[in-house]
mmCIF file of C-alpha atoms in Angstrom:
data_model
loop_
_atom_site.group_PDB
_atom_site.id
_atom_site.type_symbol
_atom_site.label_atom_id
_atom_site.label_comp_id
_atom_site.label_asym_id
_atom_site.label_seq_id
_atom_site.Cartn_x
_atom_site.Cartn_y
_atom_site.Cartn_z
ATOM 1 C CA ALA A 1 -303.307 -47.076 -153.048
ATOM 2 C CA ARG A 2 -300.812 -44.260 -153.048
ATOM 3 C CA ALA A 3 -299.743 -43.179 -156.520
ATOM 4 C CA PRO A 4 -295.986 -43.472 -157.241
ATOM 5 C CA SER A 5 -294.038 -40.262 -156.962
ATOM 6 C CA PRO A 6 -293.073 -38.665 -160.264
ATOM 7 C CA VAL A 7 -289.479 -38.361 -161.370
ATOM 8 C CA ARG A 8 -288.292 -35.080 -159.934
ATOM 9 C CA GLU A 9 -285.961 -33.225 -162.221
ATOM 10 C CA PRO A 10 -283.852 -30.630 -160.355
ATOM 11 C CA ALA A 11 -282.977 -27.330 -161.906
ATOM 12 C CA ARG A 12 -280.355 -27.755 -164.596
ATOM 13 C CA MET A 13 -276.825 -26.599 -163.947
ATOM 14 C CA SER A 14 -273.819 -26.328 -166.213
ATOM 15 C CA THR A 15 -271.115 -28.983 -165.985
ATOM 16 C CA PRO A 16 -268.495 -27.790 -163.464
ATOM 17 C CA ILE A 17 -264.967 -27.397 -164.773
ATOM 18 C CA PHE A 18 -263.616 -30.003 -162.353
ATOM 19 C CA VAL A 19 -266.065 -32.580 -163.741
ATOM 20 C CA ARG A 20 -265.036 -31.793 -167.305
ATOM 21 C CA LEU A 21 -261.339 -31.973 -166.422
ATOM 22 C CA GLY A 22 -261.866 -35.218 -164.516
ATOM 23 C CA LEU A 23 -263.735 -36.903 -167.367
ATOM 24 C CA TRP A 24 -261.260 -35.737 -169.983
ATOM 25 C CA THR A 25 -258.312 -36.849 -167.840
ATOM 26 C CA TRP A 26 -259.908 -40.253 -167.332
ATOM 27 C CA PHE A 27 -260.705 -40.547 -171.052
ATOM 28 C CA LEU A 28 -257.172 -39.610 -172.143
ATOM 29 C CA ALA A 29 -255.622 -41.892 -169.519
ATOM 30 C CA ALA A 30 -257.713 -44.771 -170.865
ATOM 31 C CA ILE A 31 -256.518 -44.022 -174.407
ATOM 32 C CA ALA A 32 -252.903 -43.923 -173.229
ATOM 33 C CA ALA A 33 -253.236 -47.186 -171.275
ATOM 34 C CA ALA A 34 -254.725 -49.024 -174.256
ATOM 35 C CA HIS A 35 -252.307 -47.467 -176.760
ATOM 36 C CA GLN A 36 -249.219 -48.262 -174.681
ATOM 37 C CA GLY A 37 -250.307 -51.835 -174.010
ATOM 38 C CA TRP A 38 -250.610 -51.311 -170.269
ATOM 39 C CA LEU A 39 -253.857 -53.311 -170.182
ATOM 40 C CA ARG A 40 -252.361 -56.411 -171.803
ATOM 41 C CA PRO A 41 -250.831 -57.799 -168.585
ATOM 42 C CA LEU A 42 -254.396 -57.901 -167.235
ATOM 43 C CA LEU A 43 -255.671 -60.301 -169.919
ATOM 44 C CA GLY A 44 -257.964 -62.705 -168.113
ATOM 45 C CA PRO A 45 -260.446 -62.097 -165.274
ATOM 46 C CA ALA A 46 -258.375 -59.098 -164.126
ATOM 47 C CA LEU A 47 -259.520 -57.090 -167.151
ATOM 48 C CA PRO A 48 -263.239 -56.963 -166.253
ATOM 49 C CA ALA A 49 -262.174 -56.645 -162.608
ATOM 50 C CA LEU A 50 -260.418 -53.406 -163.583
ATOM 51 C CA SER A 51 -263.682 -52.090 -165.050
ATOM 52 C CA ALA A 52 -265.558 -53.025 -161.884
ATOM 53 C CA THR A 53 -262.927 -51.349 -159.705
ATOM 54 C CA LEU A 54 -263.034 -48.129 -161.716
ATOM 55 C CA ALA A 55 -266.842 -48.131 -161.545
ATOM 56 C CA ALA A 56 -266.700 -48.577 -157.773
ATOM 57 C CA GLY A 57 -264.238 -45.704 -157.567
ATOM 58 C CA ALA A 58 -266.572 -43.462 -159.543
ATOM 59 C CA VAL A 59 -269.459 -44.328 -157.213
ATOM 60 C CA VAL A 60 -267.308 -43.625 -154.152
ATOM 61 C CA LEU A 61 -266.435 -40.212 -155.597
ATOM 62 C CA TYR A 62 -270.146 -39.570 -156.151
ATOM 63 C CA PHE A 63 -270.807 -40.155 -152.454
ATOM 64 C CA ARG A 64 -267.703 -38.452 -151.096
ATOM 65 C CA VAL A 65 -267.381 -35.355 -153.317
ATOM 66 C CA ARG A 66 -270.384 -33.167 -152.572
ATOM 67 C CA PRO A 67 -270.101 -30.857 -155.632
ATOM 68 C CA LEU A 68 -269.889 -33.909 -157.891
ATOM 69 C CA ARG A 69 -272.972 -35.428 -156.278
ATOM 70 C CA ALA A 70 -274.848 -32.130 -156.586
ATOM 71 C CA TRP A 71 -274.031 -31.960 -160.295
ATOM 72 C CA ALA A 72 -274.979 -35.597 -160.950
ATOM 73 C CA ASP A 73 -278.232 -35.191 -159.037
ATOM 74 C CA ALA A 74 -279.074 -32.068 -161.053
ATOM 75 C CA LEU A 75 -278.806 -33.928 -164.358
ATOM 76 C CA ASP A 76 -282.022 -34.809 -166.137
ATOM 77 C CA ALA A 77 -282.501 -38.499 -165.338
ATOM 78 C CA ARG A 78 -283.148 -39.106 -169.018
ATOM 79 C CA ALA A 79 -279.617 -37.932 -169.824
ATOM 80 C CA LEU A 80 -278.275 -40.779 -167.683
ATOM 81 C CA VAL A 81 -280.249 -43.138 -169.908
ATOM 82 C CA LEU A 82 -279.363 -41.567 -173.241
ATOM 83 C CA ILE A 83 -275.618 -42.033 -172.745
ATOM 84 C CA HIS A 84 -276.334 -45.761 -172.935
ATOM 85 C CA ALA A 85 -277.173 -45.368 -176.610
ATOM 86 C CA ALA A 86 -273.394 -45.734 -176.910
ATOM 87 C CA ARG A 87 -273.932 -49.420 -176.159
ATOM 88 C CA ALA A 88 -274.645 -49.843 -179.834
ATOM 89 C CA TYR A 89 -270.941 -50.767 -179.765
ATOM 90 C CA GLY A 90 -272.406 -54.266 -179.465
ATOM 91 C CA ALA A 91 -272.535 -54.272 -183.271
ATOM 92 C CA TYR A 92 -268.719 -54.213 -183.271
ATOM 93 C CA PHE A 93 -268.748 -57.293 -181.049
ATOM 94 C CA LEU A 94 -270.577 -59.103 -183.834
ATOM 95 C CA VAL A 95 -267.961 -57.972 -186.367
ATOM 96 C CA LEU A 96 -265.103 -59.159 -184.150
ATOM 97 C CA GLY A 97 -266.875 -62.457 -183.584
ATOM 98 C CA GLN A 98 -267.171 -63.039 -187.322
ATOM 99 C CA ARG A 99 -263.460 -62.324 -187.670
ATOM 100 C CA GLY A 100 -262.693 -64.815 -184.918
ATOM 101 C CA GLU A 101 -261.036 -62.145 -182.774
ATOM 102 C CA ILE A 102 -263.315 -62.643 -179.767
ATOM 103 C CA ALA A 103 -265.165 -65.737 -178.569
ATOM 104 C CA PRO A 104 -268.295 -66.431 -180.697
ATOM 105 C CA ASN A 105 -270.577 -66.826 -177.662
ATOM 106 C CA LEU A 106 -269.358 -63.537 -176.194
ATOM 107 C CA ALA A 107 -269.828 -61.812 -179.542
ATOM 108 C CA LEU A 108 -273.405 -63.053 -179.964
ATOM 109 C CA THR A 109 -274.781 -62.779 -176.425
ATOM 110 C CA GLY A 110 -272.819 -59.677 -175.459
ATOM 111 C CA GLY A 111 -273.213 -58.001 -178.817
ATOM 112 C CA TRP A 112 -276.947 -58.458 -179.190
ATOM 113 C CA GLY A 113 -277.555 -57.804 -175.508
ATOM 114 C CA GLU A 114 -275.822 -54.434 -175.707
ATOM 115 C CA ILE A 115 -277.606 -53.549 -178.943
ATOM 116 C CA VAL A 116 -280.985 -54.255 -177.344
ATOM 117 C CA VAL A 117 -280.181 -52.171 -174.251
ATOM 118 C CA ALA A 118 -279.014 -49.284 -176.464
ATOM 119 C CA ALA A 119 -282.171 -49.495 -178.584
ATOM 120 C CA LEU A 120 -284.441 -49.538 -175.517
ATOM 121 C CA ALA A 121 -282.667 -46.501 -174.044
ATOM 122 C CA LEU A 122 -284.052 -44.223 -176.770
ATOM 123 C CA PRO A 123 -287.794 -44.767 -176.239
ATOM 124 C CA ALA A 124 -287.310 -45.022 -172.460
ATOM 125 C CA ALA A 125 -285.800 -41.547 -172.411
ATOM 126 C CA LEU A 126 -287.578 -39.815 -175.283
ATOM 127 C CA LEU A 127 -291.191 -41.010 -175.294
ATOM 128 C CA PRO A 128 -293.591 -38.327 -173.958
ATOM 129 C CA LEU A 129 -294.754 -40.195 -170.858
ATOM 130 C CA LYS A 130 -296.478 -38.975 -167.721
ATOM 131 C CA PRO A 131 -294.020 -38.510 -164.830
ATOM 132 C CA ALA A 132 -295.164 -41.525 -162.788
ATOM 133 C CA LEU A 133 -295.084 -43.809 -165.824
ATOM 134 C CA ARG A 134 -291.705 -42.421 -166.862
ATOM 135 C CA ARG A 135 -290.303 -43.309 -163.446
ATOM 136 C CA SER A 136 -291.493 -46.904 -163.862
ATOM 137 C CA VAL A 137 -290.147 -47.140 -167.408
ATOM 138 C CA LEU A 138 -286.750 -45.718 -166.458
ATOM 139 C CA ALA A 139 -286.514 -47.985 -163.404
ATOM 140 C CA THR A 140 -287.359 -51.059 -165.488
ATOM 141 C CA TRP A 141 -284.879 -50.098 -168.194
ATOM 142 C CA ASN A 142 -282.224 -49.441 -165.558
ATOM 143 C CA VAL A 143 -282.571 -52.944 -164.139
ATOM 144 C CA ILE A 144 -282.371 -54.481 -167.608
ATOM 145 C CA GLY A 145 -279.352 -52.375 -168.540
ATOM 146 C CA ALA A 146 -277.502 -52.967 -165.278
ATOM 147 C CA VAL A 147 -278.050 -56.736 -165.360
ATOM 148 C CA GLY A 148 -276.985 -56.821 -169.001
ATOM 149 C CA LEU A 149 -273.743 -54.990 -168.267
ATOM 150 C CA VAL A 150 -272.931 -57.184 -165.263
ATOM 151 C CA MET A 151 -273.590 -60.319 -167.325
ATOM 152 C CA LEU A 152 -271.377 -58.984 -170.105
ATOM 153 C CA LEU A 153 -268.480 -58.378 -167.722
ATOM 154 C CA LEU A 154 -268.953 -61.810 -166.158
ATOM 155 C CA SER A 155 -268.879 -63.350 -169.640
ATOM 156 C CA ILE A 156 -265.686 -61.471 -170.431
ATOM 157 C CA GLY A 157 -264.195 -62.781 -167.189
ATOM 158 C CA ARG A 158 -265.182 -66.381 -167.998
ATOM 159 C CA VAL A 159 -263.662 -66.134 -171.465
ATOM 160 C CA GLY A 160 -260.507 -64.634 -169.986
ATOM 161 C CA SER A 161 -260.112 -67.475 -167.500
ATOM 162 C CA THR A 162 -259.857 -70.061 -170.268
ATOM 163 C CA MET A 163 -259.002 -68.253 -173.531
ATOM 164 C CA SER A 164 -257.320 -65.002 -172.530
ATOM 165 C CA LEU A 165 -256.171 -64.202 -176.080
ATOM 166 C CA TYR A 166 -259.820 -63.689 -176.997
ATOM 167 C CA LEU A 167 -259.730 -60.647 -174.686
ATOM 168 C CA LEU A 168 -256.868 -58.985 -176.534
ATOM 169 C CA PRO A 169 -259.217 -56.572 -178.377
ATOM 170 C CA PHE A 170 -260.483 -55.380 -174.973
ATOM 171 C CA ALA A 171 -256.931 -54.421 -173.997
ATOM 172 C CA ASP A 172 -256.039 -52.478 -177.137
ATOM 173 C CA LEU A 173 -257.612 -49.551 -178.956
ATOM 174 C CA PRO A 174 -260.399 -48.975 -179.690
ATOM 175 C CA MET A 175 -261.989 -51.573 -177.390
ATOM 176 C CA GLY A 176 -259.613 -50.716 -174.566
ATOM 177 C CA LEU A 177 -261.695 -47.567 -174.110
ATOM 178 C CA LEU A 178 -264.624 -49.785 -173.179
ATOM 179 C CA THR A 179 -262.599 -51.569 -170.529
ATOM 180 C CA ALA A 180 -260.950 -48.550 -168.938
ATOM 181 C CA PHE A 181 -263.533 -45.823 -169.485
ATOM 182 C CA LEU A 182 -266.974 -46.576 -170.902
ATOM 183 C CA PHE A 183 -267.818 -49.797 -169.024
ATOM 184 C CA PRO A 184 -267.023 -48.198 -165.631
ATOM 185 C CA LEU A 185 -268.808 -44.950 -166.509
ATOM 186 C CA LEU A 186 -271.948 -46.762 -167.669
ATOM 187 C CA ARG A 187 -271.948 -49.029 -164.637
ATOM 188 C CA ALA A 188 -271.627 -46.053 -162.284
ATOM 189 C CA SER A 189 -274.445 -44.271 -164.125
ATOM 190 C CA HIS A 190 -276.740 -47.233 -163.426
ATOM 191 C CA VAL A 191 -276.044 -46.844 -159.702
ATOM 192 C CA VAL A 192 -276.656 -43.094 -159.762
ATOM 193 C CA LEU A 193 -279.875 -43.518 -161.734
ATOM 194 C CA HIS A 194 -281.108 -46.170 -159.295
ATOM 195 C CA LEU A 195 -280.441 -43.844 -156.364
ATOM 196 C CA ARG A 196 -282.176 -40.966 -158.147
ATOM 197 C CA LEU A 197 -285.278 -43.028 -158.911
ATOM 198 C CA SER A 198 -285.396 -44.509 -155.415
ATOM 199 C CA ARG A 199 -285.773 -41.124 -153.750
ATOM 200 C CA VAL A 200 -289.308 -40.076 -152.910
#
C-alpha cells in the first residue's frame, strides 16, 4: 500500500500588508457593529447566518485573490490549528449559562464542545509527530473542529428561532466579536486547512 504523503510546509513568508489591513479592518468593523448595536436586528437565525455568510466570503476571497491564497498556502498548517486555541471561549459560554443569559443547553453543549476542540488543537499542532502521522492527526482534528463549529452555529440558530433574547450576548460586545469576526475566520480556516491537507 502506498504510504500517505507527508504534510508539505511551504517556505514561510511574512504577512503581506494588505492581509494585515484587511484583518484589522474586519476586526474593527466587527467591534463597531457590536458596540453600536447593529447586530441586534439580526437576533434569531439571521445571526448565525451572518457568520456563515462572512465565512463564505472569506473562502471566496481565498480562491479569487491570488496573493491572499499564496500567503495562506505558505502558512505552517499547524498555525491554522493553533488559532483554534481561542475556542477556549467556550468557558465563557458556561459562565453565561449559569447567569441565565444564554440557553442552558447551548451553554453546556456549545461551551464544552468548544473547550474540547481548543484543548485538542494544542497536542494536534505541537506534538513531535512524523509527517505522515501529523497529516492524519491534523485531518482528524479538522473534521472534529469543523463539525463542532457547524453544530454550534446550528444550535445558535435553533435557539434564536424560539428564544431570540437568549442570543443577545452574541449581538453585543464582547460576544459580538465571535459572531462577526472569530466564528467566520475559524470556519474559513477549517476550509483552507482541509484543502491544504487534501493536496498530494
